[in-house]
PDB file of N, CA and C in Angstrom:
ATOM      1  N   MET A   1     119.492  21.131 119.790  1.00  0.00           N
ATOM      2  CA  MET A   1     119.377  20.457 118.515  1.00  0.00           C
ATOM      3  C   MET A   1     117.985  20.697 117.933  1.00  0.00           C
ATOM      4  N   LYS A   2     117.935  21.062 116.652  1.00  0.00           N
ATOM      5  CA  LYS A   2     116.677  21.325 115.971  1.00  0.00           C
ATOM      6  C   LYS A   2     115.927  20.020 115.716  1.00  0.00           C
ATOM      7  N   LYS A   3     114.625  20.015 115.995  1.00  0.00           N
ATOM      8  CA  LYS A   3     113.799  18.852 115.709  1.00  0.00           C
ATOM      9  C   LYS A   3     113.576  18.740 114.212  1.00  0.00           C
ATOM     10  N   LEU A   4     113.228  17.551 113.754  1.00  0.00           N
ATOM     11  CA  LEU A   4     113.058  17.282 112.329  1.00  0.00           C
ATOM     12  C   LEU A   4     112.048  18.209 111.667  1.00  0.00           C
ATOM     13  N   PHE A   5     110.944  18.507 112.339  1.00  0.00           N
ATOM     14  CA  PHE A   5     109.894  19.298 111.715  1.00  0.00           C
ATOM     15  C   PHE A   5     109.809  20.717 112.275  1.00  0.00           C
ATOM     16  N   GLU A   6     110.897  21.198 112.798  1.00  0.00           N
ATOM     17  CA  GLU A   6     110.908  22.522 113.401  1.00  0.00           C
ATOM     18  C   GLU A   6     111.578  23.521 112.466  1.00  0.00           C
ATOM     19  N   ARG A   7     110.954  24.685 112.321  1.00  0.00           N
ATOM     20  CA  ARG A   7     111.513  25.753 111.496  1.00  0.00           C
ATOM     21  C   ARG A   7     112.725  26.341 112.203  1.00  0.00           C
ATOM     22  N   SER A   8     113.763  26.663 111.452  1.00  0.00           N
ATOM     23  CA  SER A   8     114.954  27.247 112.056  1.00  0.00           C
ATOM     24  C   SER A   8     114.671  28.686 112.485  1.00  0.00           C
ATOM     25  N   ASN A   9     115.390  29.152 113.485  1.00  0.00           N
ATOM     26  CA  ASN A   9     115.181  30.493 114.025  1.00  0.00           C
ATOM     27  C   ASN A   9     115.558  31.589 113.039  1.00  0.00           C
ATOM     28  N   ASP A  10     116.432  31.282 112.087  1.00  0.00           N
ATOM     29  CA  ASP A  10     116.881  32.306 111.157  1.00  0.00           C
ATOM     30  C   ASP A  10     116.130  32.273 109.821  1.00  0.00           C
ATOM     31  N   TYR A  11     115.020  31.553 109.752  1.00  0.00           N
ATOM     32  CA  TYR A  11     114.234  31.504 108.510  1.00  0.00           C
ATOM     33  C   TYR A  11     113.653  32.890 108.257  1.00  0.00           C
ATOM     34  N   ASP A  12     113.955  33.466 107.105  1.00  0.00           N
ATOM     35  CA  ASP A  12     113.496  34.809 106.755  1.00  0.00           C
ATOM     36  C   ASP A  12     112.486  34.688 105.618  1.00  0.00           C
ATOM     37  N   LEU A  13     111.216  34.827 105.956  1.00  0.00           N
ATOM     38  CA  LEU A  13     110.132  34.630 104.999  1.00  0.00           C
ATOM     39  C   LEU A  13     110.227  35.613 103.834  1.00  0.00           C
ATOM     40  N   LEU A  14     110.530  36.867 104.104  1.00  0.00           N
ATOM     41  CA  LEU A  14     110.632  37.863 103.039  1.00  0.00           C
ATOM     42  C   LEU A  14     111.777  37.548 102.080  1.00  0.00           C
ATOM     43  N   LYS A  15     112.924  37.176 102.624  1.00  0.00           N
ATOM     44  CA  LYS A  15     114.056  36.829 101.754  1.00  0.00           C
ATOM     45  C   LYS A  15     113.741  35.604 100.906  1.00  0.00           C
ATOM     46  N   ARG A  16     113.054  34.612 101.484  1.00  0.00           N
ATOM     47  CA  ARG A  16     112.675  33.418 100.712  1.00  0.00           C
ATOM     48  C   ARG A  16     111.677  33.798  99.611  1.00  0.00           C
ATOM     49  N   TYR A  17     110.734  34.678  99.934  1.00  0.00           N
ATOM     50  CA  TYR A  17     109.768  35.156  98.942  1.00  0.00           C
ATOM     51  C   TYR A  17     110.511  35.828  97.772  1.00  0.00           C
ATOM     52  N   GLN A  18     111.430  36.710  98.093  1.00  0.00           N
ATOM     53  CA  GLN A  18     112.187  37.408  97.055  1.00  0.00           C
ATOM     54  C   GLN A  18     113.012  36.428  96.223  1.00  0.00           C
ATOM     55  N   TYR A  19     113.624  35.454  96.862  1.00  0.00           N
ATOM     56  CA  TYR A  19     114.418  34.444  96.171  1.00  0.00           C
ATOM     57  C   TYR A  19     113.551  33.619  95.213  1.00  0.00           C
ATOM     58  N   PHE A  20     112.423  33.121  95.705  1.00  0.00           N
ATOM     59  CA  PHE A  20     111.550  32.309  94.858  1.00  0.00           C
ATOM     60  C   PHE A  20     110.894  33.140  93.759  1.00  0.00           C
ATOM     61  N   ASN A  21     110.629  34.396  94.036  1.00  0.00           N
ATOM     62  CA  ASN A  21     110.071  35.266  93.003  1.00  0.00           C
ATOM     63  C   ASN A  21     111.034  35.359  91.823  1.00  0.00           C
ATOM     64  N   LYS A  22     112.307  35.548  92.104  1.00  0.00           N
ATOM     65  CA  LYS A  22     113.313  35.604  91.035  1.00  0.00           C
ATOM     66  C   LYS A  22     113.494  34.243  90.367  1.00  0.00           C
ATOM     67  N   LEU A  23     113.576  33.184  91.175  1.00  0.00           N
ATOM     68  CA  LEU A  23     113.864  31.849  90.661  1.00  0.00           C
ATOM     69  C   LEU A  23     112.736  31.293  89.783  1.00  0.00           C
ATOM     70  N   PHE A  24     111.512  31.378  90.266  1.00  0.00           N
ATOM     71  CA  PHE A  24     110.396  30.733  89.572  1.00  0.00           C
ATOM     72  C   PHE A  24     109.529  31.672  88.745  1.00  0.00           C
ATOM     73  N   PHE A  25     109.541  32.970  89.060  1.00  0.00           N
ATOM     74  CA  PHE A  25     108.640  33.893  88.374  1.00  0.00           C
ATOM     75  C   PHE A  25     109.384  35.029  87.677  1.00  0.00           C
ATOM     76  N   GLY A  26     110.706  34.924  87.596  1.00  0.00           N
ATOM     77  CA  GLY A  26     111.495  35.949  86.920  1.00  0.00           C
ATOM     78  C   GLY A  26     111.372  37.320  87.556  1.00  0.00           C
ATOM     79  N   GLY A  27     111.016  37.356  88.852  1.00  0.00           N
ATOM     80  CA  GLY A  27     110.858  38.628  89.554  1.00  0.00           C
ATOM     81  C   GLY A  27     109.583  39.365  89.193  1.00  0.00           C
ATOM     82  N   SER A  28     108.645  38.671  88.530  1.00  0.00           N
ATOM     83  CA  SER A  28     107.441  39.336  88.006  1.00  0.00           C
ATOM     84  C   SER A  28     106.342  39.578  89.039  1.00  0.00           C
ATOM     85  N   LEU A  29     106.398  38.891  90.195  1.00  0.00           N
ATOM     86  CA  LEU A  29     105.347  39.085  91.184  1.00  0.00           C
ATOM     87  C   LEU A  29     105.484  40.447  91.853  1.00  0.00           C
ATOM     88  N   ASN A  30     104.350  41.112  92.035  1.00  0.00           N
ATOM     89  CA  ASN A  30     104.360  42.379  92.759  1.00  0.00           C
ATOM     90  C   ASN A  30     104.683  42.111  94.223  1.00  0.00           C
ATOM     91  N   PRO A  31     105.516  42.945  94.834  1.00  0.00           N
ATOM     92  CA  PRO A  31     105.830  42.730  96.248  1.00  0.00           C
ATOM     93  C   PRO A  31     104.577  42.912  97.106  1.00  0.00           C
ATOM     94  N   ILE A  32     104.320  41.938  97.965  1.00  0.00           N
ATOM     95  CA  ILE A  32     103.210  42.015  98.912  1.00  0.00           C
ATOM     96  C   ILE A  32     103.731  41.545 100.264  1.00  0.00           C
ATOM     97  N   PRO A  33     103.049  41.914 101.348  1.00  0.00           N
ATOM     98  CA  PRO A  33     103.494  41.440 102.662  1.00  0.00           C
ATOM     99  C   PRO A  33     103.402  39.918 102.768  1.00  0.00           C
ATOM    100  N   VAL A  34     104.400  39.323 103.406  1.00  0.00           N
ATOM    101  CA  VAL A  34     104.392  37.893 103.713  1.00  0.00           C
ATOM    102  C   VAL A  34     104.695  37.763 105.199  1.00  0.00           C
ATOM    103  N   SER A  35     103.938  36.892 105.881  1.00  0.00           N
ATOM    104  CA  SER A  35     104.114  36.821 107.325  1.00  0.00           C
ATOM    105  C   SER A  35     103.704  35.460 107.870  1.00  0.00           C
ATOM    106  N   PHE A  36     104.224  35.169 109.057  1.00  0.00           N
ATOM    107  CA  PHE A  36     103.729  34.047 109.843  1.00  0.00           C
ATOM    108  C   PHE A  36     102.588  34.600 110.688  1.00  0.00           C
ATOM    109  N   THR A  37     101.411  34.002 110.548  1.00  0.00           N
ATOM    110  CA  THR A  37     100.189  34.506 111.153  1.00  0.00           C
ATOM    111  C   THR A  37      99.367  33.344 111.689  1.00  0.00           C
ATOM    112  N   PRO A  38      98.647  33.517 112.794  1.00  0.00           N
ATOM    113  CA  PRO A  38      97.739  32.454 113.218  1.00  0.00           C
ATOM    114  C   PRO A  38      96.615  32.295 112.192  1.00  0.00           C
ATOM    115  N   LEU A  39      96.405  31.086 111.718  1.00  0.00           N
ATOM    116  CA  LEU A  39      95.327  30.791 110.775  1.00  0.00           C
ATOM    117  C   LEU A  39      94.465  29.690 111.372  1.00  0.00           C
ATOM    118  N   GLU A  40      93.304  29.479 110.790  1.00  0.00           N
ATOM    119  CA  GLU A  40      92.425  28.447 111.338  1.00  0.00           C
ATOM    120  C   GLU A  40      93.066  27.069 111.233  1.00  0.00           C
ATOM    121  N   LYS A  41      92.637  26.184 112.093  1.00  0.00           N
ATOM    122  CA  LYS A  41      93.191  24.837 112.166  1.00  0.00           C
ATOM    123  C   LYS A  41      93.103  24.150 110.798  1.00  0.00           C
ATOM    124  N   GLY A  42      94.183  23.528 110.405  1.00  0.00           N
ATOM    125  CA  GLY A  42      94.220  22.795 109.147  1.00  0.00           C
ATOM    126  C   GLY A  42      94.628  23.623 107.939  1.00  0.00           C
ATOM    127  N   VAL A  43      94.766  24.943 108.108  1.00  0.00           N
ATOM    128  CA  VAL A  43      95.181  25.817 107.003  1.00  0.00           C
ATOM    129  C   VAL A  43      96.673  26.082 107.152  1.00  0.00           C
ATOM    130  N   ALA A  44      97.441  25.660 106.152  1.00  0.00           N
ATOM    131  CA  ALA A  44      98.893  25.840 106.207  1.00  0.00           C
ATOM    132  C   ALA A  44      99.300  27.245 105.772  1.00  0.00           C
ATOM    133  N   GLY A  45      98.625  27.760 104.771  1.00  0.00           N
ATOM    134  CA  GLY A  45      98.942  29.083 104.257  1.00  0.00           C
ATOM    135  C   GLY A  45      97.805  29.596 103.404  1.00  0.00           C
ATOM    136  N   ILE A  46      97.854  30.899 103.114  1.00  0.00           N
ATOM    137  CA  ILE A  46      96.799  31.503 102.303  1.00  0.00           C
ATOM    138  C   ILE A  46      97.351  32.724 101.584  1.00  0.00           C
ATOM    139  N   CYS A  47      96.856  32.924 100.373  1.00  0.00           N
ATOM    140  CA  CYS A  47      97.140  34.151  99.633  1.00  0.00           C
ATOM    141  C   CYS A  47      95.849  34.957  99.640  1.00  0.00           C
ATOM    142  N   TYR A  48      95.839  36.025 100.433  1.00  0.00           N
ATOM    143  CA  TYR A  48      94.663  36.880 100.496  1.00  0.00           C
ATOM    144  C   TYR A  48      94.637  37.773  99.273  1.00  0.00           C
ATOM    145  N   SER A  49      93.464  37.892  98.677  1.00  0.00           N
ATOM    146  CA  SER A  49      93.289  38.773  97.528  1.00  0.00           C
ATOM    147  C   SER A  49      92.128  39.719  97.785  1.00  0.00           C
ATOM    148  N   SER A  50      92.166  40.859  97.127  1.00  0.00           N
ATOM    149  CA  SER A  50      91.061  41.804  97.229  1.00  0.00           C
ATOM    150  C   SER A  50      89.880  41.268  96.412  1.00  0.00           C
ATOM    151  N   ARG A  51      88.783  41.942  96.491  1.00  0.00           N
ATOM    152  CA  ARG A  51      87.599  41.506  95.730  1.00  0.00           C
ATOM    153  C   ARG A  51      87.846  41.509  94.225  1.00  0.00           C
ATOM    154  N   SER A  52      88.800  42.312  93.781  1.00  0.00           N
ATOM    155  CA  SER A  52      89.121  42.349  92.359  1.00  0.00           C
ATOM    156  C   SER A  52      90.262  41.396  92.013  1.00  0.00           C
ATOM    157  N   ASN A  53      90.491  40.394  92.877  1.00  0.00           N
ATOM    158  CA  ASN A  53      91.533  39.369  92.687  1.00  0.00           C
ATOM    159  C   ASN A  53      92.943  39.933  92.618  1.00  0.00           C
ATOM    160  N   VAL A  54      93.187  41.035  93.315  1.00  0.00           N
ATOM    161  CA  VAL A  54      94.536  41.575  93.416  1.00  0.00           C
ATOM    162  C   VAL A  54      95.146  41.040  94.714  1.00  0.00           C
ATOM    163  N   PRO A  55      96.231  40.238  94.616  1.00  0.00           N
ATOM    164  CA  PRO A  55      96.849  39.692  95.831  1.00  0.00           C
ATOM    165  C   PRO A  55      97.327  40.813  96.752  1.00  0.00           C
ATOM    166  N   ILE A  56      97.009  40.674  98.046  1.00  0.00           N
ATOM    167  CA  ILE A  56      97.399  41.714  98.985  1.00  0.00           C
ATOM    168  C   ILE A  56      98.273  41.199 100.125  1.00  0.00           C
ATOM    169  N   GLU A  57      98.302  39.882 100.348  1.00  0.00           N
ATOM    170  CA  GLU A  57      99.136  39.344 101.431  1.00  0.00           C
ATOM    171  C   GLU A  57      99.227  37.825 101.325  1.00  0.00           C
ATOM    172  N   ILE A  58     100.382  37.287 101.710  1.00  0.00           N
ATOM    173  CA  ILE A  58     100.550  35.847 101.881  1.00  0.00           C
ATOM    174  C   ILE A  58     100.823  35.597 103.359  1.00  0.00           C
ATOM    175  N   ALA A  59     100.062  34.661 103.937  1.00  0.00           N
ATOM    176  CA  ALA A  59     100.232  34.311 105.343  1.00  0.00           C
ATOM    177  C   ALA A  59     100.511  32.823 105.467  1.00  0.00           C
ATOM    178  N   ILE A  60     101.469  32.468 106.314  1.00  0.00           N
ATOM    179  CA  ILE A  60     101.800  31.089 106.623  1.00  0.00           C
ATOM    180  C   ILE A  60     101.408  30.860 108.083  1.00  0.00           C
ATOM    181  N   ASN A  61     100.755  29.737 108.366  1.00  0.00           N
ATOM    182  CA  ASN A  61     100.270  29.461 109.712  1.00  0.00           C
ATOM    183  C   ASN A  61     101.424  29.339 110.701  1.00  0.00           C
ATOM    184  N   GLU A  62     101.467  30.249 111.672  1.00  0.00           N
ATOM    185  CA  GLU A  62     102.543  30.243 112.666  1.00  0.00           C
ATOM    186  C   GLU A  62     102.320  29.210 113.762  1.00  0.00           C
ATOM    187  N   ASP A  63     101.109  28.678 113.848  1.00  0.00           N
ATOM    188  CA  ASP A  63     100.787  27.752 114.930  1.00  0.00           C
ATOM    189  C   ASP A  63     101.204  26.313 114.653  1.00  0.00           C
ATOM    190  N   ILE A  64     101.611  26.021 113.435  1.00  0.00           N
ATOM    191  CA  ILE A  64     102.036  24.671 113.068  1.00  0.00           C
ATOM    192  C   ILE A  64     103.554  24.694 112.898  1.00  0.00           C
ATOM    193  N   GLN A  65     104.236  23.756 113.501  1.00  0.00           N
ATOM    194  CA  GLN A  65     105.689  23.702 113.371  1.00  0.00           C
ATOM    195  C   GLN A  65     106.077  22.973 112.085  1.00  0.00           C
ATOM    196  N   PHE A  66     106.435  23.738 111.079  1.00  0.00           N
ATOM    197  CA  PHE A  66     106.868  23.203 109.798  1.00  0.00           C
ATOM    198  C   PHE A  66     108.389  23.273 109.702  1.00  0.00           C
ATOM    199  N   SER A  67     108.966  22.343 108.951  1.00  0.00           N
ATOM    200  CA  SER A  67     110.391  22.440 108.639  1.00  0.00           C
ATOM    201  C   SER A  67     110.586  23.572 107.623  1.00  0.00           C
ATOM    202  N   ASP A  68     111.822  24.023 107.477  1.00  0.00           N
ATOM    203  CA  ASP A  68     112.120  25.062 106.484  1.00  0.00           C
ATOM    204  C   ASP A  68     111.670  24.631 105.094  1.00  0.00           C
ATOM    205  N   THR A  69     111.925  23.388 104.746  1.00  0.00           N
ATOM    206  CA  THR A  69     111.554  22.874 103.427  1.00  0.00           C
ATOM    207  C   THR A  69     110.046  22.904 103.225  1.00  0.00           C
ATOM    208  N   LYS A  70     109.297  22.549 104.253  1.00  0.00           N
ATOM    209  CA  LYS A  70     107.833  22.579 104.166  1.00  0.00           C
ATOM    210  C   LYS A  70     107.331  24.012 104.041  1.00  0.00           C
ATOM    211  N   VAL A  71     107.907  24.938 104.793  1.00  0.00           N
ATOM    212  CA  VAL A  71     107.509  26.346 104.667  1.00  0.00           C
ATOM    213  C   VAL A  71     107.803  26.828 103.249  1.00  0.00           C
ATOM    214  N   ASP A  72     108.958  26.448 102.701  1.00  0.00           N
ATOM    215  CA  ASP A  72     109.275  26.814 101.319  1.00  0.00           C
ATOM    216  C   ASP A  72     108.181  26.339 100.363  1.00  0.00           C
ATOM    217  N   SER A  73     107.756  25.092 100.506  1.00  0.00           N
ATOM    218  CA  SER A  73     106.759  24.549  99.573  1.00  0.00           C
ATOM    219  C   SER A  73     105.403  25.238  99.753  1.00  0.00           C
ATOM    220  N   ILE A  74     105.035  25.561 100.988  1.00  0.00           N
ATOM    221  CA  ILE A  74     103.778  26.285 101.233  1.00  0.00           C
ATOM    222  C   ILE A  74     103.870  27.686 100.628  1.00  0.00           C
ATOM    223  N   LEU A  75     104.984  28.344 100.843  1.00  0.00           N
ATOM    224  CA  LEU A  75     105.185  29.689 100.308  1.00  0.00           C
ATOM    225  C   LEU A  75     105.094  29.680  98.782  1.00  0.00           C
ATOM    226  N   ILE A  76     105.766  28.752  98.137  1.00  0.00           N
ATOM    227  CA  ILE A  76     105.720  28.664  96.665  1.00  0.00           C
ATOM    228  C   ILE A  76     104.300  28.402  96.198  1.00  0.00           C
ATOM    229  N   HIS A  77     103.583  27.520  96.883  1.00  0.00           N
ATOM    230  CA  HIS A  77     102.190  27.231  96.542  1.00  0.00           C
ATOM    231  C   HIS A  77     101.356  28.522  96.585  1.00  0.00           C
ATOM    232  N   GLU A  78     101.518  29.313  97.636  1.00  0.00           N
ATOM    233  CA  GLU A  78     100.756  30.555  97.759  1.00  0.00           C
ATOM    234  C   GLU A  78     101.208  31.581  96.719  1.00  0.00           C
ATOM    235  N   MET A  79     102.482  31.570  96.380  1.00  0.00           N
ATOM    236  CA  MET A  79     102.980  32.471  95.331  1.00  0.00           C
ATOM    237  C   MET A  79     102.387  32.113  93.969  1.00  0.00           C
ATOM    238  N   ILE A  80     102.117  30.843  93.745  1.00  0.00           N
ATOM    239  CA  ILE A  80     101.453  30.429  92.497  1.00  0.00           C
ATOM    240  C   ILE A  80     100.049  31.022  92.453  1.00  0.00           C
ATOM    241  N   HIS A  81      99.341  31.006  93.596  1.00  0.00           N
ATOM    242  CA  HIS A  81      98.033  31.668  93.640  1.00  0.00           C
ATOM    243  C   HIS A  81      98.175  33.148  93.318  1.00  0.00           C
ATOM    244  N   GLN A  82      99.201  33.783  93.871  1.00  0.00           N
ATOM    245  CA  GLN A  82      99.436  35.194  93.580  1.00  0.00           C
ATOM    246  C   GLN A  82      99.661  35.396  92.083  1.00  0.00           C
ATOM    247  N   TYR A  83     100.488  34.560  91.493  1.00  0.00           N
ATOM    248  CA  TYR A  83     100.779  34.658  90.063  1.00  0.00           C
ATOM    249  C   TYR A  83      99.504  34.508  89.223  1.00  0.00           C
ATOM    250  N   ILE A  84      98.695  33.530  89.573  1.00  0.00           N
ATOM    251  CA  ILE A  84      97.451  33.292  88.834  1.00  0.00           C
ATOM    252  C   ILE A  84      96.526  34.500  88.947  1.00  0.00           C
ATOM    253  N   ASP A  85      96.383  35.020  90.159  1.00  0.00           N
ATOM    254  CA  ASP A  85      95.535  36.197  90.353  1.00  0.00           C
ATOM    255  C   ASP A  85      96.070  37.402  89.595  1.00  0.00           C
ATOM    256  N   GLU A  86      97.368  37.627  89.648  1.00  0.00           N
ATOM    257  CA  GLU A  86      97.952  38.777  88.964  1.00  0.00           C
ATOM    258  C   GLU A  86      97.867  38.646  87.447  1.00  0.00           C
ATOM    259  N   SER A  87      97.796  37.425  86.952  1.00  0.00           N
ATOM    260  CA  SER A  87      97.696  37.236  85.505  1.00  0.00           C
ATOM    261  C   SER A  87      96.245  37.269  85.026  1.00  0.00           C
ATOM    262  N   GLY A  88      95.309  37.474  85.968  1.00  0.00           N
ATOM    263  CA  GLY A  88      93.903  37.611  85.593  1.00  0.00           C
ATOM    264  C   GLY A  88      93.145  36.309  85.495  1.00  0.00           C
ATOM    265  N   GLN A  89      93.754  35.218  85.894  1.00  0.00           N
ATOM    266  CA  GLN A  89      93.070  33.923  85.871  1.00  0.00           C
ATOM    267  C   GLN A  89      92.354  33.731  87.201  1.00  0.00           C
ATOM    268  N   SER A  90      91.328  32.928  87.205  1.00  0.00           N
ATOM    269  CA  SER A  90      90.582  32.662  88.425  1.00  0.00           C
ATOM    270  C   SER A  90      91.122  31.426  89.119  1.00  0.00           C
ATOM    271  N   THR A  91      91.268  31.504  90.434  1.00  0.00           N
ATOM    272  CA  THR A  91      91.672  30.330  91.215  1.00  0.00           C
ATOM    273  C   THR A  91      90.465  29.684  91.870  1.00  0.00           C
ATOM    274  N   LYS A  92      89.287  30.191  91.614  1.00  0.00           N
ATOM    275  CA  LYS A  92      88.077  29.694  92.270  1.00  0.00           C
ATOM    276  C   LYS A  92      87.643  28.335  91.714  1.00  0.00           C
ATOM    277  N   GLN A  93      88.060  28.004  90.492  1.00  0.00           N
ATOM    278  CA  GLN A  93      87.610  26.788  89.829  1.00  0.00           C
ATOM    279  C   GLN A  93      88.416  25.557  90.214  1.00  0.00           C
ATOM    280  N   TYR A  94      89.605  25.715  90.726  1.00  0.00           N
ATOM    281  CA  TYR A  94      90.447  24.566  91.036  1.00  0.00           C
ATOM    282  C   TYR A  94      91.385  24.900  92.182  1.00  0.00           C
ATOM    283  N   HIS A  95      91.928  23.860  92.768  1.00  0.00           N
ATOM    284  CA  HIS A  95      92.935  24.079  93.803  1.00  0.00           C
ATOM    285  C   HIS A  95      93.783  22.823  93.939  1.00  0.00           C
ATOM    286  N   ASN A  96      95.074  22.955  93.687  1.00  0.00           N
ATOM    287  CA  ASN A  96      96.044  21.870  93.867  1.00  0.00           C
ATOM    288  C   ASN A  96      97.354  22.429  94.336  1.00  0.00           C
TER     289      ASN A  96
END
C-alpha cells in the first residue's frame, strides 16, 4: 500500500512536464531535461539557467518523499521560472 506522501512508482516526470507545458503554457516552453536529482536539504526543486538566463534543466529533489500531487506543484513552480526566464524577465527580484 502506498503511503500518503510517497510518490508512485510509475510517476513519469517527462510526461508530466510535457502535459503541463501544453496545459498551462500552450506548449511554448522549450524542451529541457527534467529529473529527480539529489539537491541540498530544504530545496524541493530548481530550474537551472545559464548565465544568460536560458533555462537548461529542471531538477526535483529525489531525497524527499513527495506525493505525486506535490511533485506536480513543484514541477509547475519550476516551469514558471523557466517561462519567466525564456520570456526575458528576471526572477532575481522575487520568488513565490
